[in-house]
Coordinates of C-alpha atoms and ligand atoms in Angstrom, one line a residue:
X177 CA -38.3 -42.7 -29.8
X178 CA -39.8 -42.6 -26.3
X179 CA -37.9 -41.5 -23.2
X180 CA -39.2 -43.4 -20.3
X181 CA -39.5 -41.1 -17.3
X182 CA -38.4 -43.4 -14.6
X183 CA -37.4 -40.4 -12.5
X184 CA -40.9 -39.0 -12.7
X185 CA -42.5 -41.8 -10.8
X186 CA -41.4 -40.6 -7.4
X187 CA -41.3 -37.0 -8.2
X188 CA -44.7 -36.3 -6.7
X189 CA -43.0 -37.0 -3.4
X190 CA -40.5 -34.4 -4.2
X191 CA -43.0 -31.7 -4.9
X192 CA -41.7 -30.2 -1.7
X193 CA -38.4 -28.9 -2.9
X194 CA -37.9 -25.6 -4.7
X195 CA -37.5 -22.1 -3.4
X196 CA -39.4 -20.2 -0.7
X197 CA -41.8 -17.5 -1.7
X198 CA -40.4 -14.0 -1.8
X199 CA -40.9 -11.0 -4.0
X200 CA -38.2 -11.5 -6.7
X201 CA -37.3 -8.9 -9.1
X202 CA -35.1 -10.6 -11.6
X203 CA -33.2 -9.5 -14.5
X204 CA -35.0 -10.2 -17.9
X205 CA -33.0 -11.8 -20.7
X206 CA -31.4 -8.8 -22.5
X207 CA -28.2 -7.7 -24.3
X208 CA -26.4 -7.1 -21.0
X209 CA -26.9 -10.8 -20.0
X210 CA -23.8 -12.4 -18.5
X211 CA -21.9 -14.7 -20.9
X212 CA -23.0 -18.3 -20.5
X213 CA -20.1 -20.4 -19.0
X214 CA -19.4 -22.1 -22.3
X215 CA -18.7 -18.6 -24.0
X216 CA -17.1 -16.9 -21.0
X217 CA -13.6 -15.5 -20.9
X218 CA -12.4 -17.3 -17.9
X219 CA -10.3 -20.5 -17.9
X220 CA -12.1 -23.5 -16.6
X221 CA -9.9 -25.2 -13.9
X222 CA -11.8 -28.6 -13.8
X223 CA -13.9 -30.5 -11.2
X224 CA -10.9 -31.6 -9.3
X225 CA -10.2 -28.0 -8.2
X226 CA -13.6 -28.0 -6.5
X227 CA -13.7 -31.5 -5.0
X228 CA -11.4 -31.2 -2.0
X229 CA -12.8 -32.7 1.1
X230 CA -12.8 -29.4 2.9
X231 CA -14.2 -27.6 -0.2
X232 CA -17.2 -29.3 -2.0
X233 CA -16.1 -32.9 -1.7
X234 CA -17.2 -33.5 1.9
X235 CA -19.1 -36.9 2.3
X236 CA -21.7 -35.3 4.6
X237 CA -23.0 -31.9 4.6
X238 CA -21.0 -29.5 6.9
X239 CA -22.7 -28.3 10.0
X240 CA -22.3 -24.5 10.4
X241 CA -21.3 -23.9 6.9
X242 CA -23.6 -21.7 4.7
X243 CA -23.4 -24.3 1.7
X244 CA -23.7 -28.0 2.0
X245 CA -20.0 -28.7 1.0
X246 CA -21.0 -32.2 -0.3
X247 CA -21.9 -30.9 -3.8
X248 CA -19.3 -32.9 -5.5
X249 CA -20.4 -36.2 -4.0
X250 CA -24.1 -35.5 -4.9
X251 CA -23.1 -34.6 -8.5
X252 CA -20.8 -37.5 -8.8
X253 CA -23.1 -40.2 -7.3
X254 CA -26.6 -38.9 -8.4
X255 CA -26.4 -36.3 -11.0
X256 CA -26.6 -37.4 -14.6
X257 CA -24.4 -34.5 -15.7
X258 CA -21.4 -36.4 -14.1
X259 CA -22.0 -39.2 -16.6
X260 CA -22.7 -37.1 -19.6
X261 CA -19.4 -37.8 -21.1
X262 CA -19.4 -41.5 -20.3
X263 CA -22.7 -42.0 -22.2
X264 CA -20.8 -41.0 -25.4
X265 CA -19.0 -44.3 -25.0
X266 CA -22.0 -46.4 -24.8
X267 CA -23.7 -48.4 -27.6
X268 CA -26.4 -46.0 -28.2
X269 CA -23.9 -43.2 -28.7
X270 CA -21.8 -45.4 -31.0
X271 CA -24.9 -46.1 -33.2
X272 CA -25.8 -42.5 -33.3
X273 CA -22.3 -41.5 -34.3
X274 CA -22.2 -44.4 -37.0
X275 CA -25.5 -43.2 -38.4
X276 CA -24.2 -39.7 -38.7
X277 CA -20.7 -40.7 -40.0
X278 CA -18.9 -38.4 -37.4
X279 CA -16.3 -40.8 -36.2
X280 CA -16.2 -41.4 -32.4
X281 CA -19.0 -39.7 -30.5
X282 CA -16.6 -39.0 -27.5
X283 CA -14.3 -36.9 -29.9
X284 CA -17.0 -35.3 -32.0
X285 CA -17.6 -31.6 -31.3
X286 CA -21.3 -32.2 -32.2
X287 CA -21.6 -34.4 -29.1
X288 CA -19.0 -32.8 -26.7
X289 CA -20.5 -29.3 -26.9
X290 CA -23.4 -30.6 -24.6
X291 CA -22.0 -33.7 -23.1
X292 CA -18.9 -32.2 -21.5
X293 CA -17.5 -28.8 -20.6
X294 CA -16.3 -28.3 -24.2
X295 CA -14.5 -25.0 -24.0
X296 CA -11.5 -24.2 -26.2
X297 CA -8.1 -25.8 -25.5
X298 CA -6.7 -22.6 -24.3
X299 CA -9.4 -22.1 -21.7
X300 CA -8.6 -25.3 -20.0
X301 CA -6.6 -25.3 -16.7
X302 CA -4.1 -28.1 -15.8
X303 CA -6.6 -30.2 -13.9
X304 CA -9.3 -29.8 -16.5
X305 CA -10.6 -33.2 -18.0
X306 CA -13.2 -33.5 -20.7
X307 CA -14.2 -36.9 -19.1
X308 CA -15.7 -35.0 -16.2
X309 CA -18.7 -34.5 -18.4
X310 CA -21.0 -31.6 -17.5
X311 CA -19.0 -30.3 -14.4
X312 CA -19.2 -27.6 -12.0
X313 CA -17.8 -24.8 -14.2
X314 CA -20.2 -25.8 -17.1
X315 CA -22.9 -24.2 -15.0
X316 CA -21.1 -21.9 -12.4
X317 CA -18.6 -20.5 -14.9
X318 CA -14.9 -20.6 -15.4
X319 CA -13.4 -20.3 -11.9
X320 CA -10.1 -18.7 -12.7
X321 CA -10.9 -15.3 -11.2
X322 CA -13.3 -16.3 -8.5
X323 CA -11.7 -19.5 -7.1
X324 CA -9.3 -17.7 -4.8
X325 CA -11.7 -15.1 -3.5
X326 CA -14.6 -17.4 -3.0
X327 CA -12.4 -19.7 -0.8
X328 CA -11.5 -16.5 1.2
X329 CA -15.3 -15.8 1.9
X330 CA -16.3 -13.2 -0.9
X331 CA -19.9 -12.4 -1.1
X332 CA -22.0 -13.8 -3.9
X333 CA -22.0 -10.4 -5.7
X334 CA -18.3 -10.3 -5.6
X335 CA -18.1 -13.9 -7.1
X336 CA -20.5 -12.9 -9.8
X337 CA -18.4 -9.8 -10.6
X338 CA -15.4 -12.1 -10.9
X339 CA -17.0 -14.4 -13.5
X340 CA -19.3 -16.8 -11.4
X341 CA -22.6 -17.4 -13.4
X342 CA -25.6 -16.3 -11.5
X343 CA -27.5 -19.6 -11.5
X344 CA -29.8 -18.4 -8.8
X345 CA -31.6 -16.1 -11.1
X346 CA -34.4 -18.0 -12.8
X347 CA -33.9 -16.0 -16.2
X348 CA -30.2 -16.7 -16.3
X349 CA -30.6 -20.3 -15.2
X350 CA -33.1 -20.9 -18.0
X351 CA -30.7 -19.5 -20.6
X352 CA -28.0 -21.8 -19.1
X353 CA -30.0 -25.1 -19.0
X354 CA -31.8 -24.4 -22.3
X355 CA -28.4 -23.9 -24.1
X356 CA -27.9 -27.7 -23.8
X357 CA -31.5 -28.9 -23.1
X358 CA -32.7 -27.4 -26.4
X359 CA -29.5 -25.9 -27.9
X360 CA -28.3 -22.6 -29.1
X361 CA -27.3 -20.7 -32.2
X362 CA -24.3 -22.8 -33.4
X363 CA -23.4 -25.2 -36.1
X364 CA -23.0 -28.0 -33.5
X365 CA -24.6 -27.2 -30.1
X366 CA -28.1 -28.0 -31.3
X367 CA -29.9 -31.4 -31.6
X368 CA -31.3 -31.5 -35.1
X369 CA -34.0 -33.8 -36.3
X370 CA -31.1 -35.4 -38.2
X371 CA -29.4 -36.2 -34.9
X372 CA -32.7 -37.4 -33.5
X373 CA -33.2 -39.6 -36.5
X374 CA -29.9 -41.1 -35.8
X375 CA -31.0 -42.2 -32.5
X376 CA -30.6 -39.2 -30.0
X377 CA -33.5 -39.3 -27.4
X378 CA -36.2 -36.8 -27.7
X379 CA -35.7 -33.8 -25.3
X380 CA -38.1 -32.0 -23.1
X381 CA -37.3 -29.5 -20.4
X382 CA -39.1 -27.7 -17.6
X383 CA -36.9 -25.4 -15.5
X384 CA -38.4 -26.0 -12.0
X385 CA -38.8 -29.7 -12.3
X386 CA -35.5 -30.3 -13.8
X387 CA -33.8 -28.1 -11.1
X388 CA -35.4 -30.4 -8.5
X389 CA -34.6 -33.7 -10.0
X390 CA -31.0 -32.9 -11.1
X391 CA -30.9 -33.4 -8.0
X392 CA -30.5 -30.2 -6.1
X393 CA -27.1 -30.0 -4.4
X394 CA -28.2 -26.8 -2.5
X395 CA -30.5 -26.2 0.4
X396 CA -32.8 -23.2 0.3
X397 CA -32.7 -22.3 3.9
X398 CA -32.9 -18.9 5.7
X399 CA -29.2 -18.3 5.1
X400 CA -29.6 -19.0 1.4
X401 CA -32.5 -16.7 1.0
X402 CA -30.6 -13.9 2.7
X403 CA -27.6 -14.4 0.4
X404 CA -29.6 -15.0 -2.9
X405 CA -33.3 -14.6 -2.4
X406 CA -35.6 -17.4 -3.4
X407 CA -38.1 -17.2 -6.1
X408 CA -41.2 -19.4 -5.9
X409 CA -41.3 -22.6 -8.0
X410 CA -44.3 -21.1 -10.0
X411 CA -42.2 -18.1 -11.0
X412 CA -39.3 -20.4 -11.9
X413 CA -41.7 -22.4 -14.0
X414 CA -43.2 -19.3 -15.7
X415 CA -39.9 -17.8 -16.6
X416 CA -38.7 -21.2 -17.9
X417 CA -41.7 -21.5 -20.2
X418 CA -41.1 -18.0 -21.6
X419 CA -37.5 -18.6 -22.2
X420 CA -38.0 -22.1 -23.7
X421 CA -40.5 -20.7 -26.2
X422 CA -38.2 -17.9 -27.0
X423 CA -35.5 -20.4 -27.7
X424 CA -37.6 -22.4 -30.1
X425 CA -38.7 -19.2 -32.0
X426 CA -35.1 -18.0 -32.2
X427 CA -34.2 -21.4 -33.8
X428 CA -37.0 -20.9 -36.4
X429 CA -35.6 -17.4 -37.1
X430 CA -31.9 -18.6 -37.3
X431 CA -30.8 -19.1 -40.8
X432 CA -28.1 -21.6 -39.6
X433 CA -30.7 -23.8 -38.0
X434 CA -34.0 -23.4 -39.8
X435 CA -34.0 -25.8 -42.8
X436 CA -33.4 -29.4 -43.5
X437 CA -33.2 -29.4 -47.2
X438 CA -36.7 -28.7 -48.6
X439 CA -38.2 -29.1 -45.1
X440 CA -38.2 -26.9 -42.1
X441 CA -36.0 -28.0 -39.2
X442 CA -38.3 -30.4 -37.6
X443 CA -37.2 -30.4 -34.0
X444 CA -39.3 -27.2 -33.4
X445 CA -42.4 -29.2 -34.5
X446 CA -44.5 -31.6 -32.5
X447 CA -42.8 -35.0 -32.7
X448 CA -46.0 -36.8 -32.3
X449 CA -47.8 -35.0 -35.0
X450 CA -45.8 -37.2 -37.3
X451 CA -44.7 -40.0 -35.0
X452 CA -48.0 -41.4 -33.7
X453 CA -50.1 -44.5 -34.2
X454 CA -52.3 -44.6 -37.1
X455 CA -54.8 -46.8 -35.3
X456 CA -58.4 -46.1 -36.3
X457 CA -59.4 -45.6 -32.6
X458 CA -61.1 -42.2 -32.6
X459 CA -59.4 -41.2 -29.4
X460 CA -55.9 -41.5 -30.9
X461 CA -56.8 -39.6 -34.2
X462 CA -56.1 -36.0 -35.0
X463 CA -58.5 -33.4 -33.4
X464 CA -59.0 -29.8 -34.2
X465 CA -57.5 -27.4 -31.7
X466 CA -58.7 -23.9 -31.5
X467 CA -55.2 -22.6 -30.3
X468 CA -53.6 -24.1 -33.5
X469 CA -56.2 -23.6 -36.1
X470 CA -54.5 -25.8 -38.8
X471 CA -56.5 -28.4 -40.7
X472 CA -55.7 -32.1 -40.4
X473 CA -52.6 -33.4 -42.2
X474 CA -50.2 -30.6 -41.2
X475 CA -47.1 -30.8 -39.0
X476 CA -47.6 -28.3 -36.2
X477 CA -45.1 -26.2 -34.2
X478 CA -44.5 -27.7 -30.8
X479 CA -46.6 -25.2 -28.8
X480 CA -46.5 -26.9 -25.4
X481 CA -44.7 -23.9 -23.9
X482 CA -47.0 -21.5 -25.7
X483 CA -50.0 -23.1 -24.3
X484 CA -48.5 -22.8 -20.8
X485 CA -47.5 -19.1 -21.4
X486 CA -51.1 -18.3 -22.5
X487 CA -52.4 -19.8 -19.3
X488 CA -49.9 -17.8 -17.3
X489 CA -50.6 -14.6 -19.1
X490 CA -54.4 -15.2 -18.6
X491 CA -53.8 -14.4 -14.9
X492 CA -50.6 -12.1 -15.0
X493 CA -51.6 -9.9 -18.0
X494 CA -55.0 -10.6 -19.5
X495 CA -54.5 -8.2 -22.3
X496 CA -51.2 -9.9 -23.3
X497 CA -53.0 -13.3 -23.1
X498 CA -55.4 -11.9 -25.8
X499 CA -52.6 -10.9 -28.0
X500 CA -50.6 -14.2 -27.4
X501 CA -53.7 -16.2 -28.4
X502 CA -54.4 -14.3 -31.5
X503 CA -50.8 -14.2 -32.6
X504 CA -50.3 -17.9 -31.9
X505 CA -53.0 -18.9 -34.4
X506 CA -51.6 -16.5 -37.0
X507 CA -48.2 -18.1 -36.4
X508 CA -49.4 -21.7 -36.7
X509 CA -51.4 -20.9 -39.9
X510 CA -48.3 -19.2 -41.4
X511 CA -46.4 -22.6 -40.9
X512 CA -48.6 -23.9 -43.8
X513 CA -48.0 -20.9 -46.0
X514 CA -44.2 -20.6 -46.5
X515 CA -40.9 -20.1 -44.7
X516 CA -41.0 -16.3 -45.0
X517 CA -44.5 -16.1 -43.6
X518 CA -43.7 -18.5 -40.9
X519 CA -40.5 -16.5 -39.9
X520 CA -42.4 -13.2 -40.2
X521 CA -45.0 -14.5 -37.6
X522 CA -42.3 -16.1 -35.4
X523 CA -40.7 -12.7 -35.1
X524 CA -43.8 -11.0 -34.1
X525 CA -44.6 -13.7 -31.5
X526 CA -41.0 -13.6 -30.1
X527 CA -41.6 -9.9 -29.5
X528 CA -44.5 -10.7 -27.3
X529 CA -42.8 -13.5 -25.6
X530 CA -39.8 -11.3 -24.7
X531 CA -42.2 -8.8 -23.1
X532 CA -43.8 -11.6 -21.2
X533 CA -40.2 -12.6 -19.9
X534 CA -39.7 -9.2 -18.5
X535 CA -43.1 -9.2 -16.9
X536 CA -42.7 -12.6 -15.4
X537 CA -39.2 -11.8 -14.0
X538 CA -40.7 -9.0 -12.0
X539 CA -43.9 -10.7 -11.0
X540 CA -44.3 -12.0 -7.5
X541 CA -47.0 -14.7 -7.5
X542 CA -49.6 -14.5 -4.8
X543 CA -51.6 -17.2 -3.3
X544 CA -54.6 -16.1 -5.5
X545 CA -52.3 -16.2 -8.6
X546 CA -51.4 -19.7 -7.9
X547 CA -54.9 -20.9 -7.4
X548 CA -56.0 -18.9 -10.5
X549 CA -53.3 -20.5 -12.7
X550 CA -53.9 -24.0 -11.3
X551 CA -57.6 -23.6 -12.1
X552 CA -57.0 -22.2 -15.5
X553 CA -54.5 -25.0 -16.4
X554 CA -56.9 -27.7 -15.4
X555 CA -59.7 -26.0 -17.4
X556 CA -57.6 -26.1 -20.5
X557 CA -58.4 -29.8 -20.8
X558 CA -62.1 -29.0 -21.3
X559 CA -60.9 -26.8 -24.3
X560 CA -59.0 -29.7 -26.0
X561 CA -55.8 -27.7 -25.9
X562 CA -54.1 -30.3 -23.7
X563 CA -54.8 -33.1 -26.1
X564 CA -51.2 -33.5 -27.7
X565 CA -48.6 -35.4 -25.9
X566 CA -46.0 -32.6 -25.7
X567 CA -48.6 -30.2 -24.1
X568 CA -49.9 -32.9 -21.6
X569 CA -46.3 -33.5 -20.6
X570 CA -45.5 -29.8 -19.9
X571 CA -48.9 -29.4 -18.2
X572 CA -48.0 -32.3 -15.8
X573 CA -44.7 -30.7 -14.9
X574 CA -46.4 -27.3 -14.5
X575 CA -48.8 -28.8 -11.9
X576 CA -45.9 -30.1 -10.0
X577 CA -44.3 -26.7 -9.9
X578 CA -47.6 -24.9 -8.8
X579 CA -48.2 -27.5 -6.1
X580 CA -44.7 -27.2 -4.8
X581 CA -45.0 -23.3 -4.8
X582 CA -48.3 -23.6 -2.8
X583 CA -46.9 -26.0 -0.3
X584 CA -43.8 -24.0 0.4
X585 CA -45.9 -20.8 0.6
X586 CA -48.0 -22.6 3.3
X587 CA -51.2 -22.1 1.2
X588 CA -52.3 -25.7 1.3
X589 CA -52.3 -28.1 4.3
X590 CA -51.0 -31.6 4.4
X591 CA -54.3 -33.2 3.6
X592 CA -54.8 -31.2 0.4
X593 CA -51.1 -31.7 -0.5
X594 CA -51.6 -35.4 -0.3
X595 CA -54.7 -35.3 -2.5
X596 CA -53.0 -33.1 -5.1
X597 CA -49.9 -35.3 -5.1
X598 CA -52.2 -38.4 -5.7
X599 CA -53.8 -36.5 -8.6
X600 CA -50.4 -35.4 -9.8
X601 CA -49.2 -39.0 -9.9
X602 CA -52.0 -39.9 -12.1
X603 CA -50.9 -37.3 -14.7
X604 CA -47.4 -38.5 -14.5
X605 CA -48.6 -42.1 -15.0
X606 CA -50.5 -41.0 -18.1
X607 CA -47.5 -39.2 -19.6
X608 CA -44.7 -41.7 -18.6
X609 CA -44.2 -43.0 -22.0
X610 CA -44.8 -40.9 -25.1
X611 CA -45.5 -43.9 -27.2
X612 CA -48.1 -45.5 -25.0
X613 CA -49.8 -42.0 -24.3
X614 CA -53.6 -42.0 -24.6
X615 CA -55.1 -38.5 -24.4
X616 CA -58.4 -39.9 -22.6
X617 CA -56.2 -41.3 -19.8
X618 CA -54.6 -37.9 -19.3
X619 CA -58.0 -36.1 -19.5
X620 CA -59.3 -38.5 -16.8
X621 CA -56.3 -37.9 -14.6
X622 CA -56.8 -34.2 -14.9
X623 CA -60.4 -34.7 -14.0
X624 CA -59.3 -35.9 -10.6
X625 CA -57.5 -32.5 -10.3
X626 CA -60.7 -30.6 -11.2
X627 CA -62.5 -32.0 -8.3
X628 CA -59.7 -30.5 -6.1
X629 CA -59.5 -27.0 -7.5
X630 CA -63.2 -26.1 -7.7
Ligands
HEC940 C1 -27.8 -29.5 -27.7 C2 -27.1 -30.4 -26.7 C3 -26.9 -31.8 -27.2 C4 -26.2 -32.2 -28.2 C5 -25.6 -31.4 -29.4 C6 -26.1 -33.7 -28.1 N1 -26.7 -34.1 -27.0 FE1 -27.0 -35.9 -26.2 N2 -28.3 -35.2 -24.8 C7 -28.4 -34.0 -24.4 C8 -29.4 -33.8 -23.4 C9 -29.8 -32.5 -22.7 C10 -29.7 -35.1 -23.0 C11 -30.6 -35.5 -21.9 C12 -32.1 -35.6 -22.5 C13 -33.2 -35.8 -21.4 O1 -33.1 -36.9 -20.7 O2 -34.0 -35.0 -21.1 C14 -29.0 -36.1 -24.0 C15 -29.1 -37.4 -23.9 C16 -28.3 -38.3 -24.7 C17 -28.2 -39.7 -24.6 C18 -29.1 -40.6 -23.6 C19 -28.3 -40.6 -22.3 C20 -28.9 -41.5 -21.3 O3 -28.6 -41.3 -20.1 O4 -29.7 -42.4 -21.6 C21 -27.4 -40.2 -25.5 C22 -26.9 -41.6 -25.7 C23 -26.8 -39.0 -26.1 N3 -27.4 -37.8 -25.6 C24 -25.8 -39.1 -27.1 C25 -25.4 -37.9 -27.9 C26 -24.5 -38.1 -29.0 C27 -23.8 -39.3 -29.5 C28 -24.4 -36.8 -29.5 C29 -23.7 -36.3 -30.7 C30 -24.0 -36.9 -32.0 C31 -25.2 -35.9 -28.7 N4 -25.9 -36.6 -27.7 C32 -25.4 -34.6 -28.9 C33 -27.9 -32.8 -25.1 C34 -27.2 -32.9 -26.3
HEC941 C1 -26.2 -28.5 -14.4 C2 -25.8 -27.3 -13.8 C3 -24.9 -27.4 -12.5 C4 -23.8 -28.1 -12.3 C5 -23.1 -29.1 -13.2 C6 -23.4 -27.9 -10.9 N1 -24.2 -26.9 -10.4 FE1 -24.0 -26.1 -8.4 N2 -25.8 -25.2 -8.8 C7 -26.6 -25.3 -9.8 C8 -27.8 -24.4 -9.6 C9 -29.0 -24.3 -10.5 C10 -27.7 -24.0 -8.2 C11 -28.8 -23.4 -7.4 C12 -28.8 -21.9 -7.7 C13 -27.9 -21.2 -6.9 O1 -27.8 -21.2 -5.7 O2 -27.0 -20.5 -7.7 C14 -26.4 -24.4 -7.7 C15 -26.0 -24.2 -6.5 C16 -24.7 -24.5 -6.0 C17 -24.1 -24.0 -4.8 C18 -24.8 -22.9 -4.0 C19 -25.3 -23.3 -2.7 C20 -25.6 -22.1 -1.8 O3 -26.2 -22.3 -0.8 O4 -25.5 -21.0 -2.1 C21 -22.9 -24.5 -4.7 C22 -21.8 -24.4 -3.7 C23 -22.6 -25.4 -5.8 N3 -23.8 -25.3 -6.7 C24 -21.6 -26.1 -6.1 C25 -21.4 -27.0 -7.2 C26 -20.2 -27.9 -7.4 C27 -19.0 -28.0 -6.5 C28 -20.5 -28.5 -8.6 C29 -19.5 -29.6 -9.3 C30 -19.3 -30.7 -8.4 C31 -21.7 -28.0 -9.2 N4 -22.3 -27.1 -8.2 C32 -22.3 -28.4 -10.3 C33 -26.2 -25.8 -11.1 C34 -25.2 -26.7 -11.2
HEC942 C1 -23.3 -28.3 -20.9 C2 -24.6 -28.8 -21.2 C3 -25.6 -28.9 -20.1 C4 -26.1 -27.8 -19.2 C5 -25.6 -26.4 -19.2 C6 -27.2 -28.4 -18.5 N1 -27.3 -29.7 -18.9 FE1 -28.7 -31.0 -17.9 N2 -28.0 -32.5 -19.1 C7 -27.0 -32.4 -20.0 C8 -26.9 -33.7 -20.7 C9 -25.9 -34.0 -21.8 C10 -27.6 -34.7 -20.0 C11 -27.8 -36.0 -20.2 C12 -26.8 -36.8 -19.4 C13 -27.0 -38.2 -19.3 O1 -28.2 -38.8 -19.5 O2 -26.1 -39.0 -19.1 C14 -28.4 -33.7 -19.0 C15 -29.3 -34.3 -18.0 C16 -30.0 -33.6 -17.1 C17 -31.1 -34.1 -16.3 C18 -31.4 -35.7 -16.3 C19 -32.7 -35.8 -17.2 C20 -33.2 -37.3 -17.2 O3 -33.8 -37.6 -18.2 O4 -32.9 -37.9 -16.2 C21 -31.5 -33.0 -15.6 C22 -32.6 -33.2 -14.6 C23 -30.9 -31.9 -15.9 N3 -30.0 -32.2 -16.9 C24 -31.1 -30.6 -15.5 C25 -30.4 -29.5 -15.8 C26 -30.6 -28.2 -15.4 C27 -31.7 -27.8 -14.3 C28 -29.7 -27.4 -15.9 C29 -29.5 -26.0 -15.7 C30 -29.3 -25.6 -14.3 C31 -28.9 -28.1 -16.8 N4 -29.4 -29.5 -16.8 C32 -27.8 -27.6 -17.6 C33 -26.4 -31.2 -20.4 C34 -26.4 -30.1 -19.9
HEC943 C1 -43.1 -33.4 -40.1 C2 -43.0 -34.7 -39.6 C3 -42.0 -35.0 -38.5 C4 -41.8 -34.4 -37.3 C5 -42.5 -33.2 -36.7 C6 -40.9 -35.1 -36.6 N1 -40.4 -36.1 -37.4 FE1 -39.0 -37.5 -36.8 N2 -39.1 -38.3 -38.7 C7 -40.0 -37.9 -39.7 C8 -39.6 -38.7 -40.8 C9 -40.3 -38.5 -42.2 C10 -38.5 -39.6 -40.5 C11 -37.8 -40.6 -41.4 C12 -38.5 -41.9 -41.3 C13 -37.7 -43.0 -41.8 O1 -36.6 -42.9 -42.1 O2 -38.3 -44.2 -41.9 C14 -38.3 -39.3 -39.1 C15 -37.4 -40.1 -38.5 C16 -37.2 -40.0 -37.0 C17 -36.5 -40.9 -36.2 C18 -35.7 -42.2 -36.6 C19 -36.8 -43.3 -36.9 C20 -36.1 -44.6 -37.2 O3 -36.9 -45.4 -37.6 O4 -35.0 -44.8 -36.7 C21 -36.6 -40.5 -34.9 C22 -36.0 -41.0 -33.7 C23 -37.4 -39.3 -34.9 N3 -37.7 -39.0 -36.2 C24 -37.6 -38.5 -33.9 C25 -38.4 -37.3 -33.9 C26 -38.4 -36.4 -32.7 C27 -37.9 -36.6 -31.3 C28 -39.2 -35.2 -33.1 C29 -39.6 -34.1 -32.5 C30 -38.5 -33.4 -31.8 C31 -39.5 -35.6 -34.6 N4 -38.9 -36.7 -34.9 C32 -40.4 -34.8 -35.3 C33 -41.0 -37.0 -39.6 C34 -41.1 -36.2 -38.5

């Protein structure tokens, strides 16, 4: 099942990317959210229409232009999205498709919805090709109305008004990425446990880290900040946690997605609660977690994002942190009672999480906030809440986002940055492979952080 995180090994060195610190008041997820590119009303013209050498297909960044103009080359050569369709032709995909009995993976809607820009036939321009995979318009929105004006130099606001998706806004970006990196309410655009069982890799997502390693085809310079603003990495991380948790709770509440026969849909549960070694080594066996409150022998909801959100709330809104903590335990316990009880508590928890999203979208994280969140996160290891793999994995990416924000804000010097990156690297090493994960190694890696934040 393991996904080996080869890309993470050198991520510590990249903990310098990400946005610059500025007060950012973002739009919280709501009914007036712009439509995701997949659901928008504008025709998708295809990657070719963006890739001209004087447009976004330059080999080198253009001097004097406010965007890099080599975005297409970055995407084509380094971005896995450009290969998302091609992977549907490989052996692994063939086996998945065979196991599911869906014919060819590269023609199955169940795969194409996330591995290509699978908009309806009548929404495809002449140059559109499904084989482009996850292309520019999968994220930036169908270009029919904005292609012309943006070439002529329209402002970003004008582009957005003409259907460009506001990818710079962390709330909207989170909605966008999660629609494929977790899935959405649909018969097909959701990786169920059945699809995992057929051989699909486990998925995990953290908005700030994944924005950085995509890799970024944009530069957050002064001009960018003037045009678009630039939320800090820690705010992007925080907003991403809130929306990821909301997406999971929505899946629990979604009648189309919440059952697998007599079982609940297991992708919302902690994979390693079931898929772990049964060695008798005490360190690898089940442990009680106060934040869960379930007895041994129960599958548990994957609460990695929830643990992160509690840590964030502890600093940003302590009263909310108390309510989240209490509601989390009720929610976990309800999972052992029955579907109606579980959904009832999921709904209550989702209400709190949506309030948190609004709060975080308008919260500008200060240096003291960053220090406090970092300290609180590291302290969680002492409470045993970071024991499970999924939580350790999220905690590691969280540390990367916070360090990045501190560096960009100028709150730590090079010597501190080096020490923190060295400690971060140990956390990455301990979480590289979920199947070899040993909680004691992760706790030791966090120990080296503790020495730095006290
Ligand atoms: C909800 C969206 C979604 C659906 C539906 C989906 N996938 Fe994926 N798939 C992803 C994402 C996201 C990744 C990357 C996961 C990661 O690395 O974090 C991925 C990764 C993969 C990989 C591994 C790619 C690699 O580079 O090693 C294969 C193979 C794959 N998917 C095949 C399929 C097939 C076959 C189907 C249809 C049965 C399918 N996927 C359906 C989103 C989806
Ligand atoms: C997986 C999603 C995704 C894909 C695919 C993607 N982008 Fe982006 N793009 C982003 C994000 C996120 C940003 C950063 C936020 C922002 O500035 O809007 C961005 C920023 C940009 C920018 C803005 C730079 C600036 O300084 O304002 C340009 C231009 C751009 N992308 C062009 C492209 C082109 C061309 C393609 C296809 C070859 C492409 N993008 C594919 C997500 C994507
Ligand atoms: C239309 C669906 C779709 C959207 C939207 C999307 N992704 Fe992806 N993403 C994928 C698929 C599918 C893959 C796997 C491709 C592969 O491995 O070949 C992937 C892979 C990735 C990877 C590589 C992961 C790895 O294991 O190496 C990163 C990083 C990533 N996406 C970031 C993002 C970010 C950030 C956003 C939002 C700005 C985003 N994606 C939006 C479908 C999507
Ligand atoms: C409640 C327990 C439970 C949870 C939680 C769970 N699974 Fe499973 N999983 C199972 C069972 C039972 C099977 C069927 C085993 C078999 O067929 O031998 C299975 C099968 C699988 C298989 C196929 C195994 C094989 O031998 O080919 C994969 C892969 C898988 N699960 C991945 C995941 C992932 C990824 C997650 C988390 C998103 C997850 N599972 C969550 C119980 C669980």
